[in-house]
Coordinates of C-alpha atoms in Angstrom, one line a residue:
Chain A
X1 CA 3.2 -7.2 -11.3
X2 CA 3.0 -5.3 -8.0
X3 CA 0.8 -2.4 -8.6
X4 CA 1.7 1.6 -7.3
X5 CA -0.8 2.3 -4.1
X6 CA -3.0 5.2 -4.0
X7 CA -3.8 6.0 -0.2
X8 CA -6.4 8.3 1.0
X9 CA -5.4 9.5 4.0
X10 CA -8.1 10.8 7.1
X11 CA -7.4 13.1 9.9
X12 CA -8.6 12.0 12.9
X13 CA -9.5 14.4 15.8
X14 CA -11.5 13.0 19.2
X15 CA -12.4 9.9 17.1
X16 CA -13.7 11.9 14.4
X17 CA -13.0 12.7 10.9
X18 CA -11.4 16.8 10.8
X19 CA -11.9 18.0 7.7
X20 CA -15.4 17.4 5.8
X21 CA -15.8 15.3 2.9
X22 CA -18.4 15.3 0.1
X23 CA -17.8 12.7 -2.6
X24 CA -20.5 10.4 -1.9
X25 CA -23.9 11.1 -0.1
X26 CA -22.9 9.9 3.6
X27 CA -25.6 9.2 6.3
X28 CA -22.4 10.4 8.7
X29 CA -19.0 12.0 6.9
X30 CA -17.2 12.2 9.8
X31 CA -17.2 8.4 11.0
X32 CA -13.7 7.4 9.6
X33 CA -15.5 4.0 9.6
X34 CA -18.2 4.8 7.2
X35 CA -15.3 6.6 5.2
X36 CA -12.8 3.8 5.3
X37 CA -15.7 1.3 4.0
X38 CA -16.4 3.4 1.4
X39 CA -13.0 4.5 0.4
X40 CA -12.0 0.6 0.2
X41 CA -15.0 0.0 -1.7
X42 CA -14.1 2.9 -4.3
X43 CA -10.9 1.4 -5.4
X44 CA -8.4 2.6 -2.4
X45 CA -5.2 0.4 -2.1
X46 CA -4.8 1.3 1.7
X47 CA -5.7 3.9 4.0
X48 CA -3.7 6.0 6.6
X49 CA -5.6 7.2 9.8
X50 CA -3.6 10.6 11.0
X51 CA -4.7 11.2 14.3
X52 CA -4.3 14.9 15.6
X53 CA -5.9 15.3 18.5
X54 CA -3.8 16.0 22.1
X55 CA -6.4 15.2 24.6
X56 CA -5.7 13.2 27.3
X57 CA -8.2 10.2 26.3
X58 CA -6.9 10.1 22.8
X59 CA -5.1 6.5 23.0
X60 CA -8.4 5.3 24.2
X61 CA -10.7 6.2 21.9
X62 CA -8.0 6.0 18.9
X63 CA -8.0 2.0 20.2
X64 CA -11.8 1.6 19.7
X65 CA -11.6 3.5 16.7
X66 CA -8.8 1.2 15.0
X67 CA -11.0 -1.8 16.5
X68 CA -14.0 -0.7 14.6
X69 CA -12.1 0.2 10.7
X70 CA -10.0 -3.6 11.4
X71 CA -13.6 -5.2 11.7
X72 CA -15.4 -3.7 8.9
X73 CA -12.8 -2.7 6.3
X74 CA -10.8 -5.1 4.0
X75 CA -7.8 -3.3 2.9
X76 CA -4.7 -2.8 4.9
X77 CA -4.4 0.8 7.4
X78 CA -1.7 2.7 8.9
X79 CA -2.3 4.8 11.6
X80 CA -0.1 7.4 12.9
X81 CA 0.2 10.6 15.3
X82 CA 0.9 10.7 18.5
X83 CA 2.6 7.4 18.8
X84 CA 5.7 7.9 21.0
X85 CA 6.1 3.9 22.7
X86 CA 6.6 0.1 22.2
X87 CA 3.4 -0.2 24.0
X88 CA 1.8 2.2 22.0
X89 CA 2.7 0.4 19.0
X90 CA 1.5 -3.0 20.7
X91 CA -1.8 -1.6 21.6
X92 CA -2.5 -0.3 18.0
X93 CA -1.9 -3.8 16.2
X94 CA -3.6 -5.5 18.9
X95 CA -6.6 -3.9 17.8
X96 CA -6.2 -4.5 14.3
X97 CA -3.8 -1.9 12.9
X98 CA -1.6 -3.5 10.1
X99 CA 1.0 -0.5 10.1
X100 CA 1.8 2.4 12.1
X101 CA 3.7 5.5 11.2
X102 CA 5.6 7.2 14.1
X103 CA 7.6 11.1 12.7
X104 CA 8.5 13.6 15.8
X105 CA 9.0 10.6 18.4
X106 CA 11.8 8.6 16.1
X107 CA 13.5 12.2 15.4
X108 CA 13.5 12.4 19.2
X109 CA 14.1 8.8 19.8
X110 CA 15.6 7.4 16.6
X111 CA 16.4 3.7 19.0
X112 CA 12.8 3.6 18.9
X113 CA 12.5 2.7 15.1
X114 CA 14.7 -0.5 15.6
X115 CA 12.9 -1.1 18.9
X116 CA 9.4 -1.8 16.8
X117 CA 11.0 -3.2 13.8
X118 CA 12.9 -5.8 16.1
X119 CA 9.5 -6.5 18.2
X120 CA 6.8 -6.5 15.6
X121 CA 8.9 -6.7 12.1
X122 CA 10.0 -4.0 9.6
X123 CA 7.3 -4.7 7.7
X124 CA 4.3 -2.7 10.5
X125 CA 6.8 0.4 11.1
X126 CA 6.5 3.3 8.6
X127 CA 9.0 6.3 9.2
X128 CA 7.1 9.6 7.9
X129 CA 9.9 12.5 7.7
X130 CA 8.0 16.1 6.6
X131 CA 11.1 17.9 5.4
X132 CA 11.0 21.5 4.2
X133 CA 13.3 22.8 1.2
X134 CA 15.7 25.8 2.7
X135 CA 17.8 27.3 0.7
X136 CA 19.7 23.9 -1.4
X137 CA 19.1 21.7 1.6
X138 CA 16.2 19.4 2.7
X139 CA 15.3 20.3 6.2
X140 CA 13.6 17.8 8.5
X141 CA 11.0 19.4 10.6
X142 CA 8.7 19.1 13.3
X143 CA 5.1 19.6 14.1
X144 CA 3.5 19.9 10.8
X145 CA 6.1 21.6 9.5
X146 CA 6.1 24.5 12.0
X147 CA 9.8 23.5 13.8
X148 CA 12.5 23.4 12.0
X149 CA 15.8 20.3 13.3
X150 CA 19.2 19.8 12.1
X151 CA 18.8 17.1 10.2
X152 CA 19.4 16.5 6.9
X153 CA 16.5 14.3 4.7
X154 CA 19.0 12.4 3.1
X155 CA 21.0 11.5 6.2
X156 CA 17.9 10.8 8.2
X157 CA 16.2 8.6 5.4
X158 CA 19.3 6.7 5.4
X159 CA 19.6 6.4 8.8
X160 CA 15.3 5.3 9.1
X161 CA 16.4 2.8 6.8
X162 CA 18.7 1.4 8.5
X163 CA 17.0 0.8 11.5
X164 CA 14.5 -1.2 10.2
X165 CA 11.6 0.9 8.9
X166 CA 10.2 -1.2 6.7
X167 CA 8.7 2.1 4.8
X168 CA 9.1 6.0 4.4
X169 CA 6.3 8.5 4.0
X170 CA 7.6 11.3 3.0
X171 CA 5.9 15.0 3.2
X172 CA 7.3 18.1 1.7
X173 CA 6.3 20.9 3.2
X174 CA 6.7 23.1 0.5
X175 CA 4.0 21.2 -1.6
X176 CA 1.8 20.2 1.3
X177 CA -1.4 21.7 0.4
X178 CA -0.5 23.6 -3.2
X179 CA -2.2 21.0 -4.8
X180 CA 0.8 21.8 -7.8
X181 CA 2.3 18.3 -7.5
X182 CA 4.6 16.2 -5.5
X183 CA 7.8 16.8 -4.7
X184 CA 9.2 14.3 -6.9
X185 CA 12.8 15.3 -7.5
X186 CA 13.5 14.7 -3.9
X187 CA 11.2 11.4 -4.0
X188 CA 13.3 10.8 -6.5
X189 CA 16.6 11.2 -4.6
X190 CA 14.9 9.5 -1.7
X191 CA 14.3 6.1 -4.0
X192 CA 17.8 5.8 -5.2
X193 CA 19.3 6.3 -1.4
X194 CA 17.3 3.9 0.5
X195 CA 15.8 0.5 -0.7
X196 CA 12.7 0.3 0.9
X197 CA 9.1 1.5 0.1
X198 CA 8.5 5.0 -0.6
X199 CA 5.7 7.0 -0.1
X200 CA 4.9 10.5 -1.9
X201 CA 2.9 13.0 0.1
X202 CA 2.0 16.7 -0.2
X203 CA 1.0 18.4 -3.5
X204 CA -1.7 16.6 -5.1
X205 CA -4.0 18.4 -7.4
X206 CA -4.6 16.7 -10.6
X207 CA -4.0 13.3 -12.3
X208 CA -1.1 14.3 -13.6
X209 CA 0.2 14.9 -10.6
X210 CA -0.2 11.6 -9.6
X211 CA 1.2 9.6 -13.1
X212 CA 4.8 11.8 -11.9
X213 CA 5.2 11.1 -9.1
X214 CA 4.8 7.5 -10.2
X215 CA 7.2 8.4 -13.1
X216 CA 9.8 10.7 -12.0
X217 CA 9.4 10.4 -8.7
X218 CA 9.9 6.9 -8.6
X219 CA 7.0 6.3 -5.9
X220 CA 5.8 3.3 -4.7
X221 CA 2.4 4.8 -3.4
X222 CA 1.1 8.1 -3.3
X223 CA -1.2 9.6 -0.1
X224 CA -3.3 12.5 -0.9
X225 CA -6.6 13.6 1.6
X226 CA -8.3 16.5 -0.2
X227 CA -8.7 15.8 -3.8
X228 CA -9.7 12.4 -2.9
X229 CA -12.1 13.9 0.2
X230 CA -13.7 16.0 -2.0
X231 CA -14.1 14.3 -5.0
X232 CA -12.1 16.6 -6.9
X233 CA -10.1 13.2 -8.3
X234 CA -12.9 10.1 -8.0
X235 CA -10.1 7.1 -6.9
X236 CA -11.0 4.8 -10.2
X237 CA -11.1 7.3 -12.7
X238 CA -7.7 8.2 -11.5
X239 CA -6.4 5.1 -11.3
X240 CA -8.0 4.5 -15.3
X241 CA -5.7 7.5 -16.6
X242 CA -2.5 5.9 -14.6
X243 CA -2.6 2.6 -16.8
X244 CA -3.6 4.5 -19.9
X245 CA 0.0 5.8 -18.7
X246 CA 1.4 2.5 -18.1
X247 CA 1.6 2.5 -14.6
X248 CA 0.8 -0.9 -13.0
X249 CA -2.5 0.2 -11.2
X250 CA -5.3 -2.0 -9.1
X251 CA -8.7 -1.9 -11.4
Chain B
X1 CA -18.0 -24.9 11.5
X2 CA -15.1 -25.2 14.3
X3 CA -12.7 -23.0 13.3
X4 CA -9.1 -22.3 15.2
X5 CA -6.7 -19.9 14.4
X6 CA -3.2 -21.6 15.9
X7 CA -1.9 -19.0 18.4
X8 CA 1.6 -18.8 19.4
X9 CA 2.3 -15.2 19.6
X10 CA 3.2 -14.2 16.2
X11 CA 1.8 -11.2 15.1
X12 CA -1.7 -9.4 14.6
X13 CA -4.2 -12.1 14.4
X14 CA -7.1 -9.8 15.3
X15 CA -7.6 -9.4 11.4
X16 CA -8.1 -13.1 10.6
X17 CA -10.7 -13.1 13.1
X18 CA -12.1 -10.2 12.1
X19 CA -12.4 -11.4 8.3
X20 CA -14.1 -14.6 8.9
X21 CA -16.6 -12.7 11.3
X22 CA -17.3 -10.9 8.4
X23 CA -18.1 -14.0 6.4
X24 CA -20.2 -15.0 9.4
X25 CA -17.8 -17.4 11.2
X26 CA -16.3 -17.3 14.5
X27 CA -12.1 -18.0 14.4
X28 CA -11.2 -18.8 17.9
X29 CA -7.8 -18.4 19.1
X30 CA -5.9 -21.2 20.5
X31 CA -3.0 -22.6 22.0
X32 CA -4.3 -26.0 23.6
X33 CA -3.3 -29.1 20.9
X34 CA -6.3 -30.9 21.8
X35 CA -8.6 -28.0 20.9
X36 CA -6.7 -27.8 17.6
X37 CA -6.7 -31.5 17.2
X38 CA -10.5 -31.3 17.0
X39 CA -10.9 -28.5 14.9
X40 CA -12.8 -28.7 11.4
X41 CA -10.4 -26.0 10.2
X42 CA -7.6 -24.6 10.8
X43 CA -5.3 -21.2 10.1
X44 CA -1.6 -20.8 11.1
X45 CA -1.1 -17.3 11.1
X46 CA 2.5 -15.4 11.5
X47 CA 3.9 -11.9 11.1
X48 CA 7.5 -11.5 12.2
X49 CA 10.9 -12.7 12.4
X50 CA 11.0 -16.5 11.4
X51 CA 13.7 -17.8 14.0
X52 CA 11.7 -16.6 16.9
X53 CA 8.0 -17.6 15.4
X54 CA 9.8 -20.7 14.9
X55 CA 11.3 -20.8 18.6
X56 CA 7.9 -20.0 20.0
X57 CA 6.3 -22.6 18.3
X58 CA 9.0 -25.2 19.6
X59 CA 8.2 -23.9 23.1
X60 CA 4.5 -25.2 22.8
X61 CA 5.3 -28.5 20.7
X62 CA 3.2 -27.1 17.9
X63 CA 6.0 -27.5 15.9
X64 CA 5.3 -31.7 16.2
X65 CA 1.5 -31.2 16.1
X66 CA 1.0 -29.3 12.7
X67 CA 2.8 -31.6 10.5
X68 CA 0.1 -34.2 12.1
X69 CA -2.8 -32.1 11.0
X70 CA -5.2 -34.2 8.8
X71 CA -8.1 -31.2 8.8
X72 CA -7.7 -28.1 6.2
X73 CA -5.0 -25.7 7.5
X74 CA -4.0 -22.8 5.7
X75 CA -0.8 -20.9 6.6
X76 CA -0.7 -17.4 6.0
X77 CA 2.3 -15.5 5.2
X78 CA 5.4 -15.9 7.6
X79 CA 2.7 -19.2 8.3
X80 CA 3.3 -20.5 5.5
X81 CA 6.8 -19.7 5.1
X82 CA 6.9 -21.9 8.2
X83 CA 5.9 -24.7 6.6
X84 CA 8.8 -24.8 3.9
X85 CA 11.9 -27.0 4.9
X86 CA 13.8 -23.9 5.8
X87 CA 14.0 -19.9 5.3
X88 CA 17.1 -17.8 5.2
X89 CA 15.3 -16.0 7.9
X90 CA 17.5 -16.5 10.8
X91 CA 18.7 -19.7 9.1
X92 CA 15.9 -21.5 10.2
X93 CA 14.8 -25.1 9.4
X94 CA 10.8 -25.1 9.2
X95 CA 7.9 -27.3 9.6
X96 CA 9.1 -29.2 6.3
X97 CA 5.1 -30.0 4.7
X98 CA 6.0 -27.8 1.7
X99 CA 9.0 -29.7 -0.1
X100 CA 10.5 -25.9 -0.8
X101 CA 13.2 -23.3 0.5
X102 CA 12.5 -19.6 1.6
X103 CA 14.9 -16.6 0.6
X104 CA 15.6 -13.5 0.5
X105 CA 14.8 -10.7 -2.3
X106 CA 17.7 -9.5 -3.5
X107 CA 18.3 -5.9 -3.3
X108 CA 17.6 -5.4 -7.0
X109 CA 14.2 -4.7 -5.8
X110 CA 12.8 -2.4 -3.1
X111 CA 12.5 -4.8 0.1
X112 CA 9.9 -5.4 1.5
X113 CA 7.7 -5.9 -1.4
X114 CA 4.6 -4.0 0.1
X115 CA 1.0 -4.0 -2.1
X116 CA -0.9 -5.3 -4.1
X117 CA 0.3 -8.0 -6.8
X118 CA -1.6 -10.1 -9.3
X119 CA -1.5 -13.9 -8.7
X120 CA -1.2 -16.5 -12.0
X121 CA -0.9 -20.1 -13.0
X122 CA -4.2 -20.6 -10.2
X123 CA -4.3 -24.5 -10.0
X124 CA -6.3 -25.3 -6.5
X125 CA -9.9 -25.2 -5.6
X126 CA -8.5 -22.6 -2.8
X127 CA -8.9 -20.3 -6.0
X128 CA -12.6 -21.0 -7.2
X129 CA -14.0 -17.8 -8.7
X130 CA -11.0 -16.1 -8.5
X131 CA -9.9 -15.2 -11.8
X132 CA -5.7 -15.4 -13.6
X133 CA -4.4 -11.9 -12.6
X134 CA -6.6 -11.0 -9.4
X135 CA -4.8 -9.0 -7.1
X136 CA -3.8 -10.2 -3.8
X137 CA -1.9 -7.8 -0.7
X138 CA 1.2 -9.1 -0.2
X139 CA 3.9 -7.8 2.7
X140 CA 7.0 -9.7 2.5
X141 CA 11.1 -9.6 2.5
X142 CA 11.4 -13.7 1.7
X143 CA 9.5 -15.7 -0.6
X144 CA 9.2 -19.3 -1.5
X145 CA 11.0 -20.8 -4.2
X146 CA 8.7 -22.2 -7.4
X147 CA 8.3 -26.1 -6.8
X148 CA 5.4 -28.9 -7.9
X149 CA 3.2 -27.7 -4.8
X150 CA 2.9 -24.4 -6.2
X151 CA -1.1 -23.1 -6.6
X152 CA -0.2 -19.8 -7.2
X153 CA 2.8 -17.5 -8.8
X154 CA 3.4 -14.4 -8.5
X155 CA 6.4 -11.8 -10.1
X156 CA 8.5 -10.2 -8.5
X157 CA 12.2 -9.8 -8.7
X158 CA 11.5 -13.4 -10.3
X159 CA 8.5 -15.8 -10.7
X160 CA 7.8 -17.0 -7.2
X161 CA 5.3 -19.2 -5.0
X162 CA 2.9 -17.3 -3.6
X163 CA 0.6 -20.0 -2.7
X164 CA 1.3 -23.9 -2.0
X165 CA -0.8 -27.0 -1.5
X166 CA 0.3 -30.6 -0.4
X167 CA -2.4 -32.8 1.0
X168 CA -4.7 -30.9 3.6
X169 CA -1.9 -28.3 4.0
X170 CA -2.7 -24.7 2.1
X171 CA -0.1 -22.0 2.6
X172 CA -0.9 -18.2 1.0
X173 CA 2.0 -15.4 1.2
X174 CA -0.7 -13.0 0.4
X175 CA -3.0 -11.3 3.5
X176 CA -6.3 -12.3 2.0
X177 CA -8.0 -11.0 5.2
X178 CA -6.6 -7.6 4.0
X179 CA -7.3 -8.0 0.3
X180 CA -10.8 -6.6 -0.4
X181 CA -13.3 -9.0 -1.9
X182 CA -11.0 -11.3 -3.5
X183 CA -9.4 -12.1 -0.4
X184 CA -12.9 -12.8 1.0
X185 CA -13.7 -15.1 -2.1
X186 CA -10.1 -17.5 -1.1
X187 CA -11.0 -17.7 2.6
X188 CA -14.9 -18.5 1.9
X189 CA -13.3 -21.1 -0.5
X190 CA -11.0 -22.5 2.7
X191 CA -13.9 -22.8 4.4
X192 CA -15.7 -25.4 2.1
X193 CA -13.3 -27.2 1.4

């Protein structure tokens, strides 16, 4: 039975892991190498690599970073921010990337979503949409959050989906970070519209959390950086109270 | 060992290579039949659209040479698919080794199936110390339809192939270069055959 995906995900600045992490007693925390190892070693289903850094050399070193997680770690990895081009795209798998996950430049560009799911398949591009609730509607926004568009979630998901994304990760802004649980009525929405993968982001704080967004959100996977980063939620112990719920887990 | 990874421009190979230098082996890409030809081992790799994989290996008359193979070769995903008689991908007829068809998941389930699913009914030496329910990561839209070269099902949507054998030929639909230790365990077990 194919099993729901938990996925840590890392922020990546200058090469480097952003935000600390304490869970296990690291020579060097902020190697997303090291991490990744470790994280695939303590039960993660797949990782994301975020990277949010704006310097001019950032393709470059993002390349040798991807290079060194593809040689060393044997779970899949997305990696994402920043990616605006086929060739950016090209370069990334090249080096050992299985996925990538492009948000402000298929807003801006929504030809470039077919343009990557026609080159490499559906199956390497992942749509991540960070929508904000306003009011009754689901606002797609920009930028973390921070700039608001026109566009409606629904519409847009429907619309990612039918230009070949072959998955969405979706992030609400109004749970990023609240660490009260995931959005899940909207995951749940999101599921029923569009037929491919679904991803549940923002708002994880406890098991729980986790086990309903699996339930009533109708996730496929669910990404999460802090309580995983910081031990708060040790990856196997949380995937032990998601069968004891009868979700299909990885053990 | 002389190991070759075929090479015909489908898809991100640098993760094979990258999971048999972990075991301690060098995978070298090639292109050149006579290298192939004289191979120990070798892996027919593919991520993509079928049709054009399909095309691409026409261009290079691998198509002809793989069939020929008398060494191990293990097909990986849309590589294996390859070796079926012929996928709804594209309507394309394939390399015709595995004596099955390829379809489509219906849309009664979320497509593609992405993650990680348990493989069953193990039947090959490809699977030695890998144990009935280990989990393998799959990516796929198409899968091959149950038939007597079947080493390996899988479930979803309905019981499927998701590994075949038929003489020297191995095909997996699974990424065991991307699935953790167990994946590790099936390529080690490639290797001595």
């Amino acid at each position: 039975m194919l099993t729901k995906r938990i996925v840590p995900c890392l922020d990546i600045k200058d090469g480097r892991t952003v935000k600390g992490v304490n869970f296990v007693d690291l020579r060097d925390a902020g190697d997303p190498v090291v991490l990744a190892k470790q994280y695939a070693e303590l039960g993660a289903d797949e990782l994301v690599f975020l990277d949010i850094s704006a310097t001019q050399e950032k393709r470059k070193t993002m390349r040798s970073m991807v290079l060194k997680v593809a040689e060393q770690v044997n779970i899949p990895f997305t990696v994402g921010g920043g990616i605006s081009s086929v060739e950016d795209v090209d370069d990334l798998l090249h080096c050992g990337a299985d996925k990538v996950s492009i948000n402000s430049s298929a807003v801006k560009r929504p030809e470039l979503i077919s343009e990557l799911s026609n080159k490499f398949g559906s199956q390497c591009v992942v749509v991540a949409i960070d929508a904000k609730k306003v009011g009754e509607e689901w606002i797609v926004h920009l930028a973390g959050g921070t700039i608001a568009t026109d566009i409606k979630l629904f519409d847009w998901a429907i619309e990612v989906e039918e230009r070949g994304a072959g998955e969405l990760l979706f992030t609400s802004m109004n749970h990023d970070g609240t660490k009260a649980g995931f959005a899940n009525e909207a995951l749940a929405k999101l599921s029923d519209l569009v037929n491919i993968p679904i991803i549940a982001s923002g708002g994880a704080g406890t098991k729980q959390h986790f086990a309903d967004t699996f339930k009533l959100g109708k996730a496929d996977a669910a990404l999460a950086a802090s309580v995983f980063h910081f031990g708060e939620i040790p990856i196997m112990e949380l995937k032990e109270e998601l069968k004891k719920q009868g979700i299909p887990v990885r053990l | 060992m002389n190991l070759k990874i075929v090479n015909y421009g489908a898809g991100n190979i640098k993760s094979i290579q990258f999971a048999f230098q972990r075991l301690g082996y060098n995978a070298v890409l090639t292109s050149d039949a006579n290298d192939i030809l004289k191979a120990d081992k070798v892996i027919f790799p593919g991520v993509g659209e079928a049709s054009s994989a399909m095309k691409k290996l026409e261009e290079s008359g691998l198509d002809a040479l793989i069939p020929e193979l008398k060494q191990p070769v293990l097909g990986i995903c849309l590589g294996m698919q390859l070796m079926c008689k012929h996928t709804e991908e594209g309507d394309t007829k394939g390399l015709g080794i595995f004596n099955t068809d390829v379809k489509r998941f219906s849309n009664q389930v979320k497509v593609p199936q992405m993650g990680w699913n348990t493989i069953k009914n193990l039947k090959s030496d490809l699977f030695k110390n890998i144990d009935e329910d280990d989990y393998m990561y799959l990516v796929h839209s198409y899968y091959a339809k149950n038939c007597n070269e079947t080493i390996a099902n899988s479930d979803y949507e309905i019981e499927y192939a998701s590994a075949l054998e038929n003489d020297n030929f191995f095909g997996v639909q699974f990424h065991p270069e991307k699935s953790g230790k167990t994946g590790e365990q099936l390529l080690k077990n490639f290797l001595e055959l």
